[in-house]
Amino acid sequence: MSARTYEVRTYGCQMNVHDSERLSGLLEAAGYTRPAEGEQADVVVFNTCAVRENADNRLYGNLGHLKPVKDAHPGMQIAVGGCLAQKDQGAIVRRAPWVDVVFGTHNIGSLPILLERARVNAEAEVEILDALETFPSTLPSRRESAYAAWVAISVGCNNTCTFCIVPSLRGKEKDRRPGDVLAEISALVAEGVIEVTLLGQNVNAYGVEFGDRQAFAKLLRATGTVDGLERVRFTSPHPADFTDDVIAAMAETPNVMPQLHMPLQSGSDRILKEMRRSYRSERYLGIIDRVRAAMPQAAITTDIIVGFPGETDEDFAATLDVVRRARFASAFTFQYSPRPGTPAATYDAQVPPEVVRERYLALQELSEQIAWDENKRLVGRRVELLVAEGEGRKDGATMRLSGRAPDNRLVHFTPGDSAPRPGDVVVAEITSAAPHHLVSDVAVDGVRRTRAGDAWEARQSDASCGVPATGGSEPVLLGLPAFRA
Ligand code: SF4
């Protein structure tokens, strides 16, 4: 009998991407395989997000589309996990009785057994825990990338931002021991990984659970001692906990990249207070100044919400002012939407949607112009790029590939006669700039072939002879809007 096939559909943030790599790893360790191109999977898993209003509509819409597919595919199973499952629990099988399994954010390890129980008992299985069962990073993983990996250092959050549902769905902060984190990183590097992103709802609160307020800076420095690890990134820090020891660790540890994604959310001190963000705009700008003093080439990006309840024109003007002073390399901008279950959803003075939209467009226009101006300053620079996965693209007659600079900027470069593989490293001269990427029209002069490139090549040949890419209990990246912090 051939192996049952599976598909994981991921919504939301990097933590969900990390969890989906675990879900894939768990299913492959249980004998499932990925379906051939165009083939309907026997098991479809939704790893859901609960951050925005339409997250619910989207899930139930997708479940509605799958019902006739399931009716036509005897033995097919549907599982729903992630933050929306943690929130809605049994309501999901009441609204969509053709769903077989519902599991939460604290027990992703249970998926294979829940699927089996639902199949044998021919009835839906709903299992939601209130606290973390096992740290996801101890579970098998199928990483999407051969050369870059997510490494969770903590899950959950102790903050109580009034617009955010995460603490009630992912629980209080739980920290991994530094030794476990470094052991996972070393194992990943042994598999060919050269870039890791340290992941947590609030990475710089790391250590609060074991009473070491400097644990995050120490961890960053410790990653600098891992042989073969070329690039270290982290997401997301919280301005309230961002301390100078972290800036020093970033500046003094060569493989920690000059890149910082630090959510601002609002530039108005009055709104920051309403959001319960426990910092104010001057502190935020002060951190940016100190980061730039220590790492002048650092790229700083952010998240901003417009239209938070009670936001006035003056508040919005304050946000635009901070954006002008901070000069972000890019800004993820969000229109506020009330999230049931969060304090702000019940606040008076909800801002009319047309006003929210207007502010959103104005903020996008400003932040895009600044991003473009900042990119233009890099024309003429030679930058080292980690070559990204993907076919590349044809610009007119020129074939281009893509790569990430140390500051995480995306660069489309001209490989010329060199044939870099994803994971290899090239040096490119920036010849032009666009708002969201840079271009290098000059052919790169040479490629540094890396173990990561070898790992990518090995994975291609494995895939061509049907070998699944599951890593042992080592655990994937790039480009999604940052999740809330
Ligand atoms: S926005 Fe971030 S810091 Fe605030 S509660 Fe949510 S996860 Fe925690």
Short mmCIF file of C-alpha atoms and ligand atoms in Angstrom, two decimals:
data_model
loop_
_atom_site.label_atom_id
_atom_site.label_comp_id
_atom_site.label_asym_id
_atom_site.label_seq_id
_atom_site.Cartn_x
_atom_site.Cartn_y
_atom_site.Cartn_z
CA MET A 1 0.00 0.00 0.00
CA SER A 2 1.51 3.38 -0.98
CA ALA A 3 2.21 5.97 1.71
CA ARG A 4 -0.54 8.46 2.50
CA THR A 5 0.23 11.95 1.26
CA TYR A 6 -0.05 15.26 3.11
CA GLU A 7 -0.12 19.01 2.51
CA VAL A 8 0.38 21.76 5.12
CA ARG A 9 -1.16 25.18 4.38
CA THR A 10 0.45 27.93 6.49
CA TYR A 11 -1.06 31.28 7.43
CA GLY A 12 0.38 34.12 9.50
CA CYS A 13 3.81 34.65 10.97
CA GLN A 14 7.24 33.10 11.04
CA MET A 15 6.37 31.17 14.20
CA ASN A 16 3.66 29.44 12.17
CA VAL A 17 6.14 28.78 9.35
CA HIS A 18 8.46 27.23 11.94
CA ASP A 19 5.60 25.14 13.36
CA SER A 20 4.58 24.02 9.86
CA GLU A 21 8.10 22.67 9.28
CA ARG A 22 7.56 20.63 12.45
CA LEU A 23 4.14 19.44 11.30
CA SER A 24 5.68 18.30 7.98
CA GLY A 25 8.56 16.65 9.80
CA LEU A 26 6.15 14.85 12.16
CA LEU A 27 4.02 13.54 9.29
CA GLU A 28 7.05 12.42 7.28
CA ALA A 29 8.45 10.70 10.39
CA ALA A 30 5.06 8.93 10.60
CA GLY A 31 5.44 7.71 7.02
CA TYR A 32 3.46 10.31 5.08
CA THR A 33 4.94 11.77 1.90
CA ARG A 34 4.25 14.84 -0.20
CA PRO A 35 1.88 14.32 -3.15
CA ALA A 36 3.12 14.54 -6.71
CA GLU A 37 2.55 17.85 -8.49
CA GLY A 38 -1.21 18.40 -9.01
CA GLU A 39 -2.22 15.33 -6.99
CA GLN A 40 -4.80 15.78 -4.19
CA ALA A 41 -3.25 15.07 -0.78
CA ASP A 42 -4.86 12.46 1.48
CA VAL A 43 -4.39 14.77 4.49
CA VAL A 44 -4.71 18.56 4.36
CA VAL A 45 -3.50 20.47 7.44
CA PHE A 46 -4.37 24.15 7.98
CA ASN A 47 -1.89 25.92 10.28
CA THR A 48 -3.96 28.99 11.03
CA CYS A 49 -3.42 32.59 12.16
CA ALA A 50 -5.82 34.57 14.35
CA VAL A 51 -4.31 38.05 14.07
CA ARG A 52 -6.67 39.65 11.63
CA GLU A 53 -10.46 39.81 11.34
CA ASN A 54 -10.69 38.04 8.01
CA ALA A 55 -8.54 35.14 9.28
CA ASP A 56 -11.76 33.35 10.38
CA ASN A 57 -13.61 34.02 7.11
CA ARG A 58 -10.64 32.76 5.14
CA LEU A 59 -10.39 29.49 7.09
CA TYR A 60 -14.10 28.66 6.90
CA GLY A 61 -14.11 29.67 3.24
CA ASN A 62 -11.27 27.23 2.51
CA LEU A 63 -12.91 24.48 4.55
CA GLY A 64 -16.10 25.04 2.53
CA HIS A 65 -14.18 24.59 -0.73
CA LEU A 66 -12.60 21.36 0.53
CA LYS A 67 -15.89 19.64 1.48
CA PRO A 68 -16.78 18.46 -2.06
CA VAL A 69 -13.13 17.46 -2.60
CA LYS A 70 -13.26 15.33 0.52
CA ASP A 71 -16.62 13.84 -0.49
CA ALA A 72 -14.99 12.79 -3.77
CA HIS A 73 -11.81 11.44 -2.09
CA PRO A 74 -12.67 8.56 0.30
CA GLY A 75 -10.31 8.40 3.31
CA MET A 76 -9.22 12.02 2.95
CA GLN A 77 -8.73 13.85 6.25
CA ILE A 78 -8.71 17.56 7.15
CA ALA A 79 -6.91 18.91 10.23
CA VAL A 80 -6.97 22.45 11.63
CA GLY A 81 -4.24 23.73 13.96
CA GLY A 82 -2.56 27.02 14.93
CA CYS A 83 -3.88 30.11 16.68
CA LEU A 84 -7.42 30.07 15.28
CA ALA A 85 -7.82 26.43 16.36
CA GLN A 86 -6.49 27.36 19.82
CA LYS A 87 -9.15 30.12 19.95
CA ASP A 88 -12.18 28.45 18.33
CA GLN A 89 -11.52 24.85 19.54
CA GLY A 90 -14.66 22.62 19.16
CA ALA A 91 -16.55 25.40 17.36
CA ILE A 92 -14.58 24.49 14.23
CA VAL A 93 -16.10 20.99 13.96
CA ARG A 94 -19.53 22.42 14.79
CA ARG A 95 -19.22 24.95 11.91
CA ALA A 96 -17.46 22.45 9.59
CA PRO A 97 -18.38 18.90 10.68
CA TRP A 98 -16.28 17.45 7.81
CA VAL A 99 -13.10 18.47 9.71
CA ASP A 100 -11.43 15.39 11.29
CA VAL A 101 -8.88 16.88 13.71
CA VAL A 102 -8.51 20.15 15.63
CA PHE A 103 -5.28 20.70 17.58
CA GLY A 104 -3.80 23.79 19.24
CA THR A 105 -0.57 25.76 19.44
CA HIS A 106 0.63 23.81 22.51
CA ASN A 107 0.34 20.25 21.18
CA ILE A 108 1.44 20.19 17.55
CA GLY A 109 3.27 16.94 18.34
CA SER A 110 -0.08 15.16 18.70
CA LEU A 111 -1.13 15.53 15.05
CA PRO A 112 -0.15 12.06 13.72
CA ILE A 113 -1.82 10.20 16.61
CA LEU A 114 -4.97 12.39 16.41
CA LEU A 115 -5.26 11.66 12.68
CA GLU A 116 -4.94 7.93 13.35
CA ARG A 117 -7.52 8.03 16.17
CA ALA A 118 -9.99 9.98 14.03
CA ARG A 119 -9.51 7.48 11.19
CA VAL A 120 -9.94 4.38 13.37
CA ASN A 121 -12.88 5.79 15.40
CA ALA A 122 -14.46 7.52 12.33
CA GLU A 123 -15.18 10.60 14.46
CA ALA A 124 -13.58 14.01 14.87
CA GLU A 125 -10.77 14.49 17.40
CA VAL A 126 -10.45 17.87 19.18
CA GLU A 127 -7.43 18.26 21.49
CA ILE A 128 -6.49 21.71 22.83
CA LEU A 129 -4.04 22.20 25.71
CA ASP A 130 -3.74 25.30 27.90
CA ALA A 131 0.03 25.07 28.22
CA LEU A 132 2.93 23.93 26.09
CA GLU A 133 3.32 20.12 25.93
CA THR A 134 6.82 19.93 24.38
CA PHE A 135 8.99 22.70 22.96
CA PRO A 136 8.33 22.52 19.20
CA SER A 137 12.06 22.54 18.43
CA THR A 138 12.44 19.06 19.88
CA LEU A 139 10.12 17.66 17.19
CA PRO A 140 11.23 16.31 13.78
CA SER A 141 11.36 18.97 11.07
CA ARG A 142 11.13 19.24 7.33
CA ARG A 143 12.87 22.53 6.58
CA GLU A 144 11.80 24.40 3.46
CA SER A 145 15.29 25.78 2.88
CA ALA A 146 18.53 23.79 2.58
CA TYR A 147 20.73 26.67 3.73
CA ALA A 148 18.65 28.82 6.13
CA ALA A 149 16.73 27.80 9.24
CA TRP A 150 14.42 29.15 11.90
CA VAL A 151 15.49 28.41 15.47
CA ALA A 152 12.85 29.12 18.12
CA ILE A 153 14.40 30.39 21.37
CA SER A 154 11.11 31.09 23.11
CA VAL A 155 7.37 30.75 22.61
CA GLY A 156 4.56 32.78 24.12
CA CYS A 157 4.64 36.35 25.41
CA ASN A 158 4.38 38.10 28.82
CA ASN A 159 3.26 41.42 27.35
CA THR A 160 -0.36 42.51 27.07
CA CYS A 161 -0.57 44.79 24.06
CA THR A 162 -4.24 45.72 23.80
CA PHE A 163 -4.59 44.88 20.09
CA CYS A 164 -2.92 41.50 20.30
CA ILE A 165 -4.42 38.04 20.77
CA VAL A 166 -1.09 36.17 20.84
CA PRO A 167 -0.61 35.92 24.64
CA SER A 168 -4.04 34.34 25.09
CA LEU A 169 -3.34 31.81 22.30
CA ARG A 170 0.36 31.09 22.73
CA GLY A 171 0.50 31.54 26.54
CA LYS A 172 3.15 33.01 28.81
CA GLU A 173 6.75 33.14 27.62
CA LYS A 174 8.67 29.88 27.77
CA ASP A 175 12.42 30.03 27.11
CA ARG A 176 14.65 27.27 25.76
CA ARG A 177 17.92 26.69 27.58
CA PRO A 178 20.82 28.33 25.71
CA GLY A 179 22.56 24.95 25.48
CA ASP A 180 19.58 23.45 23.61
CA VAL A 181 19.49 26.38 21.21
CA LEU A 182 23.22 26.16 20.47
CA ALA A 183 23.03 22.37 20.09
CA GLU A 184 20.26 22.77 17.50
CA ILE A 185 22.27 25.44 15.67
CA SER A 186 25.40 23.24 15.58
CA ALA A 187 23.35 20.32 14.24
CA LEU A 188 21.84 22.55 11.55
CA VAL A 189 25.26 23.86 10.52
CA ALA A 190 26.45 20.25 10.25
CA GLU A 191 23.60 19.74 7.75
CA GLY A 192 24.80 22.64 5.60
CA VAL A 193 22.83 25.55 7.07
CA ILE A 194 24.81 28.83 7.07
CA GLU A 195 22.06 31.25 8.14
CA VAL A 196 19.80 30.99 11.18
CA THR A 197 17.04 33.29 12.37
CA LEU A 198 16.43 33.24 16.12
CA LEU A 199 12.69 33.29 16.66
CA GLY A 200 10.47 34.43 19.50
CA GLN A 201 7.41 36.62 20.04
CA ASN A 202 9.73 38.89 21.98
CA VAL A 203 13.31 37.68 21.54
CA ASN A 204 15.00 40.21 23.78
CA ALA A 205 12.93 39.19 26.78
CA TYR A 206 14.70 35.85 26.35
CA GLY A 207 15.99 34.57 29.70
CA VAL A 208 13.18 36.03 31.77
CA GLU A 209 12.04 32.49 32.59
CA PHE A 210 15.44 31.46 33.97
CA GLY A 211 16.21 34.85 35.50
CA ASP A 212 19.03 36.09 33.24
CA ARG A 213 18.22 39.55 31.77
CA GLN A 214 21.38 39.47 29.64
CA ALA A 215 20.67 36.00 28.22
CA PHE A 216 19.80 37.25 24.72
CA ALA A 217 23.01 39.27 24.29
CA LYS A 218 24.99 36.27 25.60
CA LEU A 219 23.20 33.98 23.15
CA LEU A 220 24.02 36.28 20.23
CA ARG A 221 27.69 36.29 21.24
CA ALA A 222 27.62 32.50 21.63
CA THR A 223 26.34 32.04 18.07
CA GLY A 224 29.52 33.80 17.01
CA THR A 225 31.51 30.77 18.21
CA VAL A 226 29.66 28.26 16.00
CA ASP A 227 32.06 27.29 13.23
CA GLY A 228 30.56 27.51 9.75
CA LEU A 229 27.63 29.70 10.82
CA GLU A 230 27.92 32.77 8.58
CA ARG A 231 24.73 34.71 9.25
CA VAL A 232 22.59 35.19 12.35
CA ARG A 233 19.34 37.17 12.36
CA PHE A 234 16.56 37.45 14.93
CA THR A 235 12.86 38.40 15.04
CA SER A 236 11.13 40.10 16.78
CA PRO A 237 12.56 42.32 19.53
CA HIS A 238 10.39 44.61 21.66
CA PRO A 239 11.60 48.23 22.13
CA ALA A 240 10.72 48.17 25.82
CA ASP A 241 13.23 45.37 26.48
CA PHE A 242 15.89 46.44 23.95
CA THR A 243 19.05 47.01 25.96
CA ASP A 244 22.54 48.27 25.08
CA ASP A 245 24.16 44.90 25.76
CA VAL A 246 22.21 43.56 22.75
CA ILE A 247 23.47 46.42 20.53
CA ALA A 248 27.06 45.73 21.65
CA ALA A 249 26.63 41.98 21.04
CA MET A 250 25.30 42.70 17.51
CA ALA A 251 28.16 45.09 16.70
CA GLU A 252 30.90 42.88 18.17
CA THR A 253 29.79 39.45 16.85
CA PRO A 254 30.83 39.23 13.16
CA ASN A 255 28.19 36.72 12.04
CA VAL A 256 25.29 38.69 13.58
CA MET A 257 23.90 40.62 10.64
CA PRO A 258 23.48 44.46 10.66
CA GLN A 259 19.73 44.23 10.42
CA LEU A 260 17.03 44.96 12.97
CA HIS A 261 13.29 44.50 12.64
CA MET A 262 11.79 46.46 15.56
CA PRO A 263 8.01 47.08 15.56
CA LEU A 264 7.06 50.67 16.36
CA GLN A 265 3.29 50.17 15.97
CA SER A 266 2.59 53.90 16.52
CA GLY A 267 4.59 57.16 16.74
CA SER A 268 2.08 58.77 19.08
CA ASP A 269 2.95 58.47 22.79
CA ARG A 270 -0.75 58.74 23.64
CA ILE A 271 -1.61 55.81 21.35
CA LEU A 272 1.41 53.78 22.55
CA LYS A 273 -0.03 54.16 26.05
CA GLU A 274 -3.45 52.99 24.82
CA MET A 275 -1.74 50.03 23.15
CA ARG A 276 0.05 49.21 26.42
CA ARG A 277 3.37 49.22 24.57
CA SER A 278 5.42 50.41 27.62
CA TYR A 279 7.81 52.62 25.63
CA ARG A 280 7.48 56.05 24.00
CA SER A 281 8.66 57.48 20.67
CA GLU A 282 11.81 59.17 22.02
CA ARG A 283 13.01 55.92 23.60
CA TYR A 284 12.33 54.11 20.31
CA LEU A 285 14.29 56.72 18.30
CA GLY A 286 17.05 56.64 20.89
CA ILE A 287 17.52 52.90 20.34
CA ILE A 288 17.73 53.45 16.59
CA ASP A 289 20.35 56.18 17.06
CA ARG A 290 22.47 53.90 19.25
CA VAL A 291 22.13 50.99 16.81
CA ARG A 292 23.24 53.25 13.95
CA ALA A 293 26.13 54.64 15.99
CA ALA A 294 27.37 51.08 16.61
CA MET A 295 26.52 49.74 13.09
CA PRO A 296 26.23 52.62 10.56
CA GLN A 297 25.36 50.14 7.75
CA ALA A 298 22.46 48.57 9.68
CA ALA A 299 19.06 48.30 7.96
CA ILE A 300 16.12 48.93 10.30
CA THR A 301 12.62 47.82 9.45
CA THR A 302 9.39 47.98 11.39
CA ASP A 303 5.66 47.28 11.80
CA ILE A 304 3.11 50.08 12.13
CA ILE A 305 -0.63 49.92 12.79
CA VAL A 306 -2.80 52.83 11.60
CA GLY A 307 -6.33 53.53 12.78
CA PHE A 308 -5.99 52.24 16.35
CA PRO A 309 -9.14 53.22 18.30
CA GLY A 310 -9.07 56.89 19.26
CA GLU A 311 -6.24 57.77 16.85
CA THR A 312 -6.58 61.47 15.92
CA ASP A 313 -5.01 63.40 13.03
CA GLU A 314 -2.41 64.66 15.53
CA ASP A 315 -1.58 61.08 16.60
CA PHE A 316 -1.20 60.04 12.98
CA ALA A 317 0.99 63.07 12.28
CA ALA A 318 3.21 61.94 15.16
CA THR A 319 3.56 58.53 13.49
CA LEU A 320 4.57 60.18 10.19
CA ASP A 321 7.09 62.31 12.08
CA VAL A 322 8.76 59.27 13.68
CA VAL A 323 8.85 57.53 10.28
CA ARG A 324 10.59 60.57 8.75
CA ARG A 325 13.17 60.61 11.58
CA ALA A 326 13.72 56.83 11.72
CA ARG A 327 14.27 56.39 7.94
CA PHE A 328 13.26 52.72 7.85
CA ALA A 329 14.65 50.46 5.11
CA SER A 330 11.06 49.18 4.92
CA ALA A 331 7.89 49.27 6.97
CA PHE A 332 5.15 46.65 7.20
CA THR A 333 2.00 48.72 7.58
CA PHE A 334 -1.32 47.40 8.83
CA GLN A 335 -4.82 48.84 8.99
CA TYR A 336 -6.15 48.29 12.52
CA SER A 337 -8.93 45.69 12.65
CA PRO A 338 -10.69 44.83 15.92
CA ARG A 339 -9.72 41.34 17.04
CA PRO A 340 -12.45 39.75 19.17
CA GLY A 341 -11.00 38.78 22.52
CA THR A 342 -8.58 41.74 22.68
CA PRO A 343 -9.18 44.77 24.96
CA ALA A 344 -8.92 47.28 22.08
CA ALA A 345 -11.77 45.58 20.20
CA THR A 346 -14.15 46.93 22.86
CA TYR A 347 -12.69 50.47 22.93
CA ASP A 348 -14.91 53.39 21.96
CA ALA A 349 -13.83 55.77 19.20
CA GLN A 350 -13.18 53.05 16.61
CA VAL A 351 -11.78 55.00 13.62
CA PRO A 352 -14.02 54.96 10.49
CA PRO A 353 -12.65 52.52 7.86
CA GLU A 354 -12.34 55.22 5.17
CA VAL A 355 -10.16 57.32 7.50
CA VAL A 356 -8.04 54.24 8.33
CA ARG A 357 -7.61 53.57 4.62
CA GLU A 358 -6.62 57.15 3.88
CA ARG A 359 -3.98 57.14 6.63
CA TYR A 360 -2.75 53.72 5.53
CA LEU A 361 -2.16 54.95 1.97
CA ALA A 362 -0.44 58.12 3.21
CA LEU A 363 1.86 56.12 5.46
CA GLN A 364 2.65 53.63 2.70
CA GLU A 365 3.53 56.45 0.31
CA LEU A 366 5.88 58.10 2.82
CA SER A 367 7.58 54.89 4.00
CA GLU A 368 8.00 53.68 0.41
CA GLN A 369 9.62 56.97 -0.64
CA ILE A 370 12.03 56.81 2.31
CA ALA A 371 12.85 53.15 1.59
CA TRP A 372 13.64 54.07 -2.01
CA ASP A 373 15.84 57.04 -0.99
CA GLU A 374 17.70 54.81 1.48
CA ASN A 375 18.19 52.16 -1.25
CA LYS A 376 19.53 54.79 -3.69
CA ARG A 377 22.35 55.57 -1.20
CA LEU A 378 23.66 52.02 -1.78
CA VAL A 379 24.22 52.43 -5.53
CA GLY A 380 27.92 51.86 -6.24
CA ARG A 381 28.39 49.65 -3.12
CA ARG A 382 29.76 46.13 -3.47
CA VAL A 383 27.76 43.75 -1.29
CA GLU A 384 28.10 40.09 -0.38
CA LEU A 385 24.95 38.15 -1.27
CA LEU A 386 23.65 34.83 -0.01
CA VAL A 387 22.09 33.41 -3.17
CA ALA A 388 18.39 32.70 -2.70
CA GLU A 389 16.29 29.77 -3.92
CA GLY A 390 14.14 30.45 -6.97
CA GLU A 391 14.39 30.45 -10.74
CA GLY A 392 15.63 34.06 -11.01
CA ARG A 393 14.06 36.31 -13.64
CA LYS A 394 14.64 37.68 -17.11
CA ASP A 395 14.86 41.49 -17.32
CA GLY A 396 14.76 42.02 -21.06
CA ALA A 397 17.72 39.95 -22.33
CA THR A 398 19.42 39.85 -18.91
CA MET A 399 18.99 36.76 -16.76
CA ARG A 400 19.05 37.67 -13.04
CA LEU A 401 19.19 35.68 -9.84
CA SER A 402 18.36 36.97 -6.38
CA GLY A 403 20.23 37.09 -3.12
CA ARG A 404 20.13 38.70 0.30
CA ALA A 405 22.68 41.23 1.47
CA PRO A 406 23.92 41.17 5.10
CA ASP A 407 21.30 43.84 5.92
CA ASN A 408 18.67 41.50 4.45
CA ARG A 409 17.98 43.74 1.47
CA LEU A 410 16.90 41.81 -1.63
CA VAL A 411 19.26 42.18 -4.61
CA HIS A 412 18.59 40.96 -8.15
CA PHE A 413 22.05 40.31 -9.60
CA THR A 414 23.57 39.24 -12.93
CA PRO A 415 25.31 35.87 -12.61
CA GLY A 416 27.15 36.24 -15.92
CA ASP A 417 29.16 33.08 -16.60
CA SER A 418 29.26 32.05 -12.95
CA ALA A 419 26.63 29.51 -11.95
CA PRO A 420 25.97 30.15 -8.30
CA ARG A 421 23.68 27.72 -6.48
CA PRO A 422 21.24 28.77 -3.79
CA GLY A 423 23.29 28.91 -0.59
CA ASP A 424 26.47 29.99 -2.38
CA VAL A 425 27.86 33.51 -1.88
CA VAL A 426 28.62 36.15 -4.52
CA VAL A 427 29.81 39.77 -4.39
CA ALA A 428 27.74 42.16 -6.51
CA GLU A 429 28.03 45.86 -7.30
CA ILE A 430 24.76 47.75 -6.84
CA THR A 431 23.91 49.66 -10.03
CA SER A 432 20.32 50.80 -9.38
CA ALA A 433 17.64 50.91 -6.69
CA ALA A 434 13.91 50.37 -6.43
CA PRO A 435 11.66 50.87 -3.37
CA HIS A 436 11.77 47.19 -2.33
CA HIS A 437 14.92 45.82 -3.94
CA LEU A 438 18.32 46.63 -5.42
CA VAL A 439 19.71 45.66 -8.82
CA SER A 440 23.20 44.74 -9.97
CA ASP A 441 23.68 44.95 -13.71
CA VAL A 442 27.36 44.05 -13.58
CA ALA A 443 28.14 40.34 -13.82
CA VAL A 444 29.46 39.06 -10.50
CA ASP A 445 33.16 38.22 -10.52
CA GLY A 446 33.24 34.74 -9.07
CA VAL A 447 31.29 32.58 -6.67
CA ARG A 448 32.22 31.31 -3.24
CA ARG A 449 30.80 27.78 -3.27
CA THR A 450 29.63 26.88 0.22
CA ARG A 451 28.55 23.80 2.18
CA ALA A 452 25.06 25.35 2.01
CA GLY A 453 25.24 25.28 -1.80
CA ASP A 454 26.37 21.64 -1.55
CA ALA A 455 23.42 20.91 0.79
CA TRP A 456 21.02 22.53 -1.68
CA GLU A 457 22.48 20.53 -4.57
CA ALA A 458 22.28 17.28 -2.56
CA ARG A 459 18.64 18.03 -1.77
CA GLN A 460 17.87 18.55 -5.48
CA SER A 461 19.38 15.20 -6.40
CA ASP A 462 17.59 13.51 -3.45
CA ALA A 463 14.30 15.06 -4.57
CA SER A 464 14.88 13.83 -8.12
CA CYS A 465 15.15 10.25 -6.79
CA GLY A 466 12.20 10.74 -4.38
CA VAL A 467 14.14 10.98 -1.08
CA PRO A 468 12.14 13.24 1.37
CA ALA A 469 14.16 16.11 2.89
CA THR A 470 13.28 15.45 6.52
CA GLY A 471 16.02 16.51 8.90
CA GLY A 472 16.56 14.50 12.16
CA SER A 473 15.08 16.39 15.07
CA GLU A 474 16.75 19.50 13.65
CA PRO A 475 14.48 21.59 12.09
CA VAL A 476 13.44 26.47 7.62
CA LEU A 477 12.91 31.05 5.93
CA LEU A 478 12.59 34.44 4.40
CA GLY A 479 10.34 37.37 3.65
CA LEU A 480 7.04 37.06 5.42
CA PRO A 481 5.73 40.19 7.14
CA ALA A 482 7.08 40.05 10.62
CA PHE A 483 4.75 38.83 13.27
CA ARG A 484 3.59 40.93 16.12
CA ALA A 485 6.07 41.84 18.88
S1 SF4 B 1 2.20 42.46 20.04
FE1 SF4 B 1 3.98 41.19 20.47
S2 SF4 B 1 4.71 41.90 22.46
FE2 SF4 B 1 2.61 42.61 22.25
S3 SF4 B 1 1.38 41.01 23.21
FE3 SF4 B 1 1.48 40.58 21.01
S4 SF4 B 1 3.18 39.13 20.79
FE4 SF4 B 1 3.40 40.13 22.79
#
